[in-house]
Tab-separated table of C-alpha atoms in Angstrom:
chain	number	residue	atom	x	y	z
A	1	MET	CA	108.428	103.208	88.895
A	2	HIS	CA	107.227	99.709	90.306
A	3	PHE	CA	107.645	96.306	88.048
A	4	ILE	CA	106.545	94.027	90.334
A	5	SER	CA	104.256	95.498	93.088
A	6	PRO	CA	105.229	95.262	96.306
A	7	GLU	CA	103.352	92.773	98.091
A	8	LEU	CA	104.626	90.367	95.216
A	9	GLU	CA	108.310	92.018	95.807
A	10	ASP	CA	108.197	90.699	99.758
A	11	TYR	CA	107.277	87.837	99.200
A	12	ILE	CA	110.885	87.201	96.960
A	13	GLU	CA	112.830	88.347	99.583
A	14	GLN	CA	111.035	86.171	101.854
A	15	HIS	CA	111.414	83.011	100.042
A	16	SER	CA	116.011	84.078	99.315
A	17	GLU	CA	118.824	83.474	101.358
A	18	LYS	CA	118.316	85.271	104.252
A	19	GLU	CA	119.991	88.930	104.963
A	20	PRO	CA	123.472	88.758	106.954
A	21	ALA	CA	123.447	90.876	111.111
A	22	LEU	CA	126.558	93.200	109.748
A	23	LEU	CA	124.188	93.631	105.989
A	24	ALA	CA	120.249	94.643	107.670
A	25	ALA	CA	122.732	96.591	110.645
A	26	LEU	CA	124.341	98.448	106.825
A	27	ASN	CA	121.257	99.260	105.362
A	28	LYS	CA	118.888	100.588	108.544
A	29	GLU	CA	121.884	102.759	109.758
A	30	THR	CA	122.169	104.164	105.577
A	31	TYR	CA	118.675	104.656	105.419
A	32	GLN	CA	119.007	106.735	109.398
A	33	LYS	CA	122.312	108.763	108.439
A	34	ILE	CA	122.783	108.758	104.653
A	35	LEU	CA	121.131	111.353	101.788
A	36	LEU	CA	119.318	108.730	99.108
A	37	PRO	CA	119.128	105.450	100.578
A	38	ARG	CA	117.438	103.881	98.458
A	39	MET	CA	120.620	104.025	95.723
A	40	LEU	CA	121.728	100.871	98.452
A	41	SER	CA	121.278	98.040	97.125
A	42	GLY	CA	119.069	95.952	99.713
A	43	HIS	CA	118.399	92.894	100.535
A	44	PHE	CA	117.010	91.007	96.983
A	45	GLN	CA	119.892	92.688	94.992
A	46	GLY	CA	122.995	92.215	97.694
A	47	ARG	CA	121.660	88.284	97.567
A	48	VAL	CA	121.411	88.304	94.088
A	49	LEU	CA	125.014	89.777	93.344
A	50	SER	CA	125.988	87.407	96.430
A	51	MET	CA	125.335	84.719	94.616
A	52	LEU	CA	126.707	85.069	91.260
A	53	SER	CA	130.259	86.185	93.814
A	54	LYS	CA	129.860	82.658	94.972
A	55	LEU	CA	129.246	81.536	91.535
A	56	MET	CA	132.691	83.026	89.911
A	57	ARG	CA	135.309	82.347	93.412
A	58	PRO	CA	136.782	85.769	91.548
A	59	MET	CA	139.926	87.104	92.533
A	60	ASN	CA	139.877	90.781	91.515
A	61	ILE	CA	136.857	92.970	91.702
A	62	LEU	CA	135.930	96.549	90.997
A	63	GLU	CA	133.213	98.176	91.741
A	64	ILE	CA	131.808	101.534	90.425
A	65	GLY	CA	129.791	103.436	92.717
A	66	THR	CA	130.568	101.647	95.784
A	67	TYR	CA	128.072	104.262	98.298
A	68	THR	CA	127.459	103.309	102.235
A	69	GLY	CA	129.566	99.521	101.059
A	70	TYR	CA	126.741	97.330	101.124
A	71	SER	CA	127.130	95.812	97.551
A	72	ALA	CA	130.781	95.474	98.028
A	73	LEU	CA	130.412	93.676	100.910
A	74	CYS	CA	127.837	91.838	98.989
A	75	LEU	CA	129.998	91.085	95.760
A	76	CYS	CA	133.186	90.218	98.347
A	77	GLU	CA	130.871	87.173	99.985
A	78	GLY	CA	132.509	85.096	97.383
A	79	ILE	CA	136.108	86.313	96.661
A	80	GLN	CA	139.298	83.745	96.905
A	81	GLU	CA	140.796	84.627	100.285
A	82	SER	CA	143.781	86.231	98.542
A	83	GLY	CA	142.151	88.356	96.117
A	84	GLN	CA	141.294	91.517	95.917
A	85	LEU	CA	137.710	93.894	96.199
A	86	HIS	CA	138.670	97.692	94.935
A	87	THR	CA	135.313	100.122	94.631
A	88	ILE	CA	135.345	104.330	93.374
A	89	ASP	CA	133.596	106.616	94.770
A	90	ILE	CA	133.934	110.546	94.605
A	91	LYS	CA	131.942	111.497	97.295
A	92	GLU	CA	134.569	111.727	100.718
A	93	GLU	CA	131.230	112.628	102.890
A	94	LEU	CA	130.709	108.479	102.595
A	95	VAL	CA	134.357	107.051	103.011
A	96	ASP	CA	134.670	106.247	107.076
A	97	PHE	CA	130.834	105.318	106.859
A	98	GLN	CA	132.551	102.866	104.321
A	99	ARG	CA	135.055	101.791	106.366
A	100	LYS	CA	133.536	101.903	109.821
A	101	HIS	CA	131.342	98.503	107.684
A	102	PHE	CA	134.442	97.155	105.892
A	103	ASP	CA	136.315	96.713	108.444
A	104	LYS	CA	133.615	94.572	110.974
A	105	SER	CA	133.103	92.063	107.367
A	106	PRO	CA	135.457	89.966	107.398
A	107	TRP	CA	136.726	90.802	104.470
A	108	GLY	CA	138.823	94.680	105.507
A	109	LYS	CA	141.445	94.281	104.126
A	110	GLN	CA	141.088	93.511	101.007
A	111	ILE	CA	138.624	96.431	100.348
A	112	VAL	CA	140.830	98.980	99.133
A	113	GLN	CA	139.011	102.340	98.499
A	114	HIS	CA	139.305	104.968	95.939
A	115	LEU	CA	138.148	108.294	96.113
A	116	GLY	CA	137.652	110.037	93.023
A	117	GLU	CA	136.729	110.549	89.489
A	118	ALA	CA	136.312	106.513	88.303
A	119	VAL	CA	137.810	107.540	84.196
A	120	GLU	CA	141.039	108.705	86.215
A	121	ILE	CA	141.380	106.046	88.368
A	122	ILE	CA	140.662	103.049	86.452
A	123	PRO	CA	143.306	103.971	83.847
A	124	THR	CA	145.303	103.436	86.857
A	125	LEU	CA	144.526	99.970	88.014
A	126	THR	CA	146.794	97.284	87.403
A	127	LEU	CA	144.601	94.705	87.829
A	128	LYS	CA	142.706	92.113	85.543
A	129	PHE	CA	139.188	91.609	86.856
A	130	ASP	CA	137.112	88.915	86.785
A	131	LEU	CA	133.737	90.390	88.640
A	132	VAL	CA	133.206	94.092	87.837
A	133	PHE	CA	129.489	95.891	89.117
A	134	ILE	CA	128.598	99.226	87.188
A	135	ASP	CA	126.815	101.316	89.943
A	136	ALA	CA	127.797	105.141	89.416
A	137	ASP	CA	127.065	108.477	87.177
A	138	LYS	CA	124.777	106.687	84.353
A	139	GLU	CA	126.492	109.326	81.990
A	140	ASN	CA	129.947	107.270	82.398
A	141	TYR	CA	128.235	104.025	81.258
A	142	LEU	CA	129.961	104.139	78.415
A	143	ASN	CA	133.432	105.555	79.312
A	144	TYR	CA	133.280	102.805	81.822
A	145	PHE	CA	132.599	100.231	79.757
A	146	GLU	CA	135.560	100.768	77.321
A	147	LEU	CA	137.480	101.739	80.317
A	148	ILE	CA	137.565	98.563	82.044
A	149	LEU	CA	137.148	95.722	79.519
A	150	PRO	CA	141.223	95.284	78.573
A	151	ASN	CA	141.651	94.577	82.227
A	152	MET	CA	138.793	91.729	82.389
A	153	ASN	CA	139.725	88.395	82.210
A	154	LYS	CA	138.036	85.938	79.395
A	155	GLY	CA	134.861	84.876	80.916
A	156	GLY	CA	134.574	87.977	83.403
A	157	ILE	CA	131.289	89.533	84.192
A	158	ILE	CA	130.519	92.855	84.161
A	159	LEU	CA	127.080	93.614	86.128
A	160	SER	CA	125.596	97.195	85.575
A	161	ASP	CA	122.762	98.507	87.271
A	162	ASN	CA	120.148	100.539	87.061
A	163	VAL	CA	119.724	99.447	83.586
A	164	LEU	CA	115.568	99.915	83.005
A	165	TRP	CA	115.902	103.299	84.894
A	166	SER	CA	112.613	103.639	86.582
A	167	GLY	CA	111.595	102.437	82.869
A	168	LYS	CA	112.026	105.002	81.710
A	169	VAL	CA	114.360	103.408	78.088
A	170	LEU	CA	110.351	102.664	77.499
A	171	GLU	CA	109.326	106.401	77.231
A	172	PRO	CA	110.020	108.561	74.298
A	173	LEU	CA	112.492	110.298	75.070
A	174	GLN	CA	113.496	113.848	76.127
A	175	PRO	CA	116.018	116.084	74.125
A	176	ASN	CA	117.376	117.357	77.760
A	177	ASP	CA	117.724	114.014	79.652
A	178	LEU	CA	121.378	112.303	79.431
A	179	SER	CA	120.973	109.731	81.148
A	180	THR	CA	118.841	107.998	79.645
A	181	LYS	CA	119.858	108.192	76.438
A	182	ILE	CA	123.066	107.133	77.490
A	183	ILE	CA	121.031	103.879	78.954
A	184	MET	CA	119.173	103.428	75.975
A	185	GLU	CA	122.805	103.620	74.591
A	186	TYR	CA	124.432	101.680	76.018
A	187	ASN	CA	121.652	98.212	76.361
A	188	GLU	CA	122.323	98.994	72.978
A	189	LEU	CA	125.502	98.653	73.050
A	190	LEU	CA	126.104	95.680	74.810
A	191	LYS	CA	123.330	93.403	73.105
A	192	ASN	CA	125.185	94.368	69.913
A	193	ASP	CA	129.104	94.348	71.030
A	194	LEU	CA	131.056	90.990	69.647
A	195	ARG	CA	132.861	91.033	73.107
A	196	VAL	CA	130.172	90.445	75.108
A	197	GLU	CA	126.874	88.350	75.580
A	198	THR	CA	124.653	89.598	77.872
A	199	VAL	CA	121.385	89.216	79.401
A	200	LEU	CA	119.251	91.839	81.524
A	201	LEU	CA	117.331	90.859	83.926
A	202	PRO	CA	113.828	92.435	85.392
A	203	ILE	CA	115.894	92.773	89.259
A	204	ARG	CA	114.407	96.328	91.058
A	205	ASP	CA	115.983	98.950	88.982
A	206	GLY	CA	117.878	96.421	85.810
A	207	LEU	CA	120.192	94.308	86.230
A	208	THR	CA	123.163	93.434	83.083
A	209	VAL	CA	125.339	90.596	83.346
A	210	SER	CA	127.825	90.658	80.211
A	211	ARG	CA	130.068	87.433	79.885
A	212	VAL	CA	133.160	88.970	78.609
A	213	LEU	CA	134.274	86.677	75.576
């Protein structure tokens, strides 16, 4: 589902901050070499992630779902010099691709890659996080939220991607559609949970910004 027209999307990109050259190259190589390139955050959403990170100036960032590393690099644009970004993904075949582009950036030594199931890795992390980006398997969104919340600093931000799920949140729920069911439950949780305050933004496939109280 396209929430806005391609022409308007193009206008928005043209009137937002330019995509940095490093990210433009990563974007291009992802489309050339990697399956499902539409999973990439892309120019506009990437600039949103960058702006939020720059406004926050986080010390420690957690990303659940690395893919090819585009969003991680966007989030690093606001990170403090002594901070770290920990990013988790299950696809072993993408680790070297990610690292190649991480090391081309100014933040290569600040980015820590984790390979495996996020539900198993998150409990092993001892850092307190200021900023979290959830963009992995939708069936675990509720689990990720409960796992990361105790590790968040007060006032920290949790960003959740794909919360409109191509508009399926407005359609009759199909009995075998677990992903849509979980996304709808997750959106209700964020709206009603007294531990956070939330706004859902109609950016790309839906981006929720939740502030930890």
